[in-house]
mmCIF file of C-alpha atoms in Angstrom:
data_model
loop_
_atom_site.group_PDB
_atom_site.id
_atom_site.type_symbol
_atom_site.label_atom_id
_atom_site.label_comp_id
_atom_site.label_asym_id
_atom_site.label_seq_id
_atom_site.Cartn_x
_atom_site.Cartn_y
_atom_site.Cartn_z
ATOM 1 C CA MET A 1 142.103 117.534 94.828
ATOM 2 C CA ASN A 2 143.309 113.926 94.744
ATOM 3 C CA MET A 3 141.006 112.099 92.378
ATOM 4 C CA THR A 4 140.650 108.334 92.088
ATOM 5 C CA ASP A 5 139.480 106.584 88.933
ATOM 6 C CA SER A 6 136.068 106.065 90.515
ATOM 7 C CA ASP A 7 135.750 109.850 91.047
ATOM 8 C CA ARG A 8 136.283 110.648 87.367
ATOM 9 C CA THR A 9 133.346 111.784 85.274
ATOM 10 C CA TYR A 10 132.828 112.228 81.554
ATOM 11 C CA LEU A 11 130.912 115.117 80.003
ATOM 12 C CA GLY A 12 129.130 114.910 76.657
ATOM 13 C CA ILE A 13 127.764 117.956 74.827
ATOM 14 C CA ASP A 14 125.597 117.693 71.696
ATOM 15 C CA ILE A 15 124.806 121.001 69.992
ATOM 16 C CA GLY A 16 121.945 119.961 67.743
ATOM 17 C CA THR A 17 119.681 121.688 65.260
ATOM 18 C CA SER A 18 116.887 122.262 67.794
ATOM 19 C CA ALA A 19 118.485 121.778 71.235
ATOM 20 C CA VAL A 20 121.654 121.401 73.241
ATOM 21 C CA LYS A 21 121.888 118.154 75.203
ATOM 22 C CA VAL A 22 124.458 117.589 77.945
ATOM 23 C CA VAL A 23 125.147 114.371 79.856
ATOM 24 C CA LEU A 24 127.507 113.514 82.705
ATOM 25 C CA MET A 25 128.563 109.897 83.256
ATOM 26 C CA ASN A 26 130.684 108.208 85.900
ATOM 27 C CA SER A 27 133.584 105.813 85.351
ATOM 28 C CA GLN A 28 131.148 102.861 85.399
ATOM 29 C CA LYS A 29 129.379 104.415 82.350
ATOM 30 C CA GLU A 30 126.303 105.242 84.411
ATOM 31 C CA LEU A 31 124.328 108.404 83.726
ATOM 32 C CA ILE A 32 124.732 110.827 86.638
ATOM 33 C CA ALA A 33 123.019 113.936 85.254
ATOM 34 C CA GLN A 34 121.529 115.266 82.052
ATOM 35 C CA SER A 35 120.119 118.536 80.777
ATOM 36 C CA CYS A 36 118.491 119.760 77.571
ATOM 37 C CA GLU A 37 117.841 123.298 76.379
ATOM 38 C CA LYS A 38 115.650 123.736 73.287
ATOM 39 C CA TYR A 39 115.858 126.737 70.990
ATOM 40 C CA ASP A 40 114.146 128.098 67.909
ATOM 41 C CA VAL A 41 115.767 128.663 64.556
ATOM 42 C CA SER A 42 114.813 131.106 61.794
ATOM 43 C CA GLU A 43 113.829 129.675 58.426
ATOM 44 C CA LEU A 44 115.030 132.178 55.826
ATOM 45 C CA LYS A 45 113.529 130.254 52.934
ATOM 46 C CA GLU A 46 112.468 126.668 52.491
ATOM 47 C CA GLY A 47 115.357 124.405 53.445
ATOM 48 C CA HIS A 48 117.569 127.234 54.777
ATOM 49 C CA ILE A 49 117.680 127.915 58.500
ATOM 50 C CA GLU A 50 119.692 130.312 60.602
ATOM 51 C CA ILE A 51 120.557 130.605 64.277
ATOM 52 C CA ASP A 52 122.687 133.092 66.161
ATOM 53 C CA PRO A 53 125.722 131.158 67.540
ATOM 54 C CA GLU A 54 125.273 133.119 70.779
ATOM 55 C CA ILE A 55 122.098 131.035 71.330
ATOM 56 C CA TRP A 56 124.233 127.862 71.164
ATOM 57 C CA PHE A 57 126.607 129.344 73.720
ATOM 58 C CA GLN A 58 123.851 130.510 76.090
ATOM 59 C CA SER A 59 121.987 127.201 75.835
ATOM 60 C CA THR A 60 125.154 125.193 76.492
ATOM 61 C CA GLU A 61 126.027 127.418 79.425
ATOM 62 C CA GLU A 62 122.538 126.947 80.913
ATOM 63 C CA CYS A 63 122.791 123.154 80.606
ATOM 64 C CA LEU A 64 126.223 123.151 82.239
ATOM 65 C CA HIS A 65 124.955 125.281 85.124
ATOM 66 C CA ARG A 66 122.143 122.779 85.704
ATOM 67 C CA ILE A 67 124.501 119.788 85.516
ATOM 68 C CA PHE A 68 127.075 121.227 87.903
ATOM 69 C CA LYS A 69 124.599 122.621 90.389
ATOM 70 C CA ASP A 70 124.840 119.277 92.198
ATOM 71 C CA GLN A 71 127.996 117.776 90.648
ATOM 72 C CA ASN A 72 131.694 118.517 91.040
ATOM 73 C CA ALA A 73 133.089 119.998 87.816
ATOM 74 C CA GLU A 74 136.639 119.265 88.993
ATOM 75 C CA CYS A 75 135.995 115.527 88.537
ATOM 76 C CA VAL A 76 135.471 115.858 84.762
ATOM 77 C CA SER A 77 138.376 114.138 83.045
ATOM 78 C CA VAL A 78 137.037 114.009 79.469
ATOM 79 C CA ILE A 79 134.766 116.300 77.439
ATOM 80 C CA GLY A 80 133.214 115.189 74.156
ATOM 81 C CA ILE A 81 131.502 117.716 71.893
ATOM 82 C CA THR A 82 129.454 117.090 68.785
ATOM 83 C CA GLY A 83 127.299 119.291 66.576
ATOM 84 C CA GLN A 84 124.818 119.102 63.757
ATOM 85 C CA MET A 85 126.111 118.107 60.360
ATOM 86 C CA HIS A 86 126.561 120.269 57.292
ATOM 87 C CA SER A 87 126.584 123.597 59.111
ATOM 88 C CA LEU A 88 128.609 126.706 58.592
ATOM 89 C CA ALA A 89 129.178 128.987 61.578
ATOM 90 C CA ILE A 90 130.764 132.259 60.501
ATOM 91 C CA VAL A 91 132.545 134.092 63.325
ATOM 92 C CA ASP A 92 134.633 137.209 63.643
ATOM 93 C CA GLU A 93 137.581 138.232 65.799
ATOM 94 C CA ARG A 94 135.291 139.048 68.775
ATOM 95 C CA LEU A 95 134.132 135.441 69.227
#
């Protein structure tokens, strides 16, 4: 696909403490599409919460499916990802 600068889009993904938010913008910095998927967390004790990282993955995947239902994923030239602060995500070799 031959892509011009005006065809390029920019994808932003924010994996937050209570939801994943995804936005798609065009080269003129205009919002083209957005999606949000909320999720619950488990509070182990006061001030300590836990979430299965698989929920982050599934929620992000759902948002991306919604965004690219009507948009061309091949036009994405930049992806920015951010997450909540002060978190520890422990993974193993299967992830």
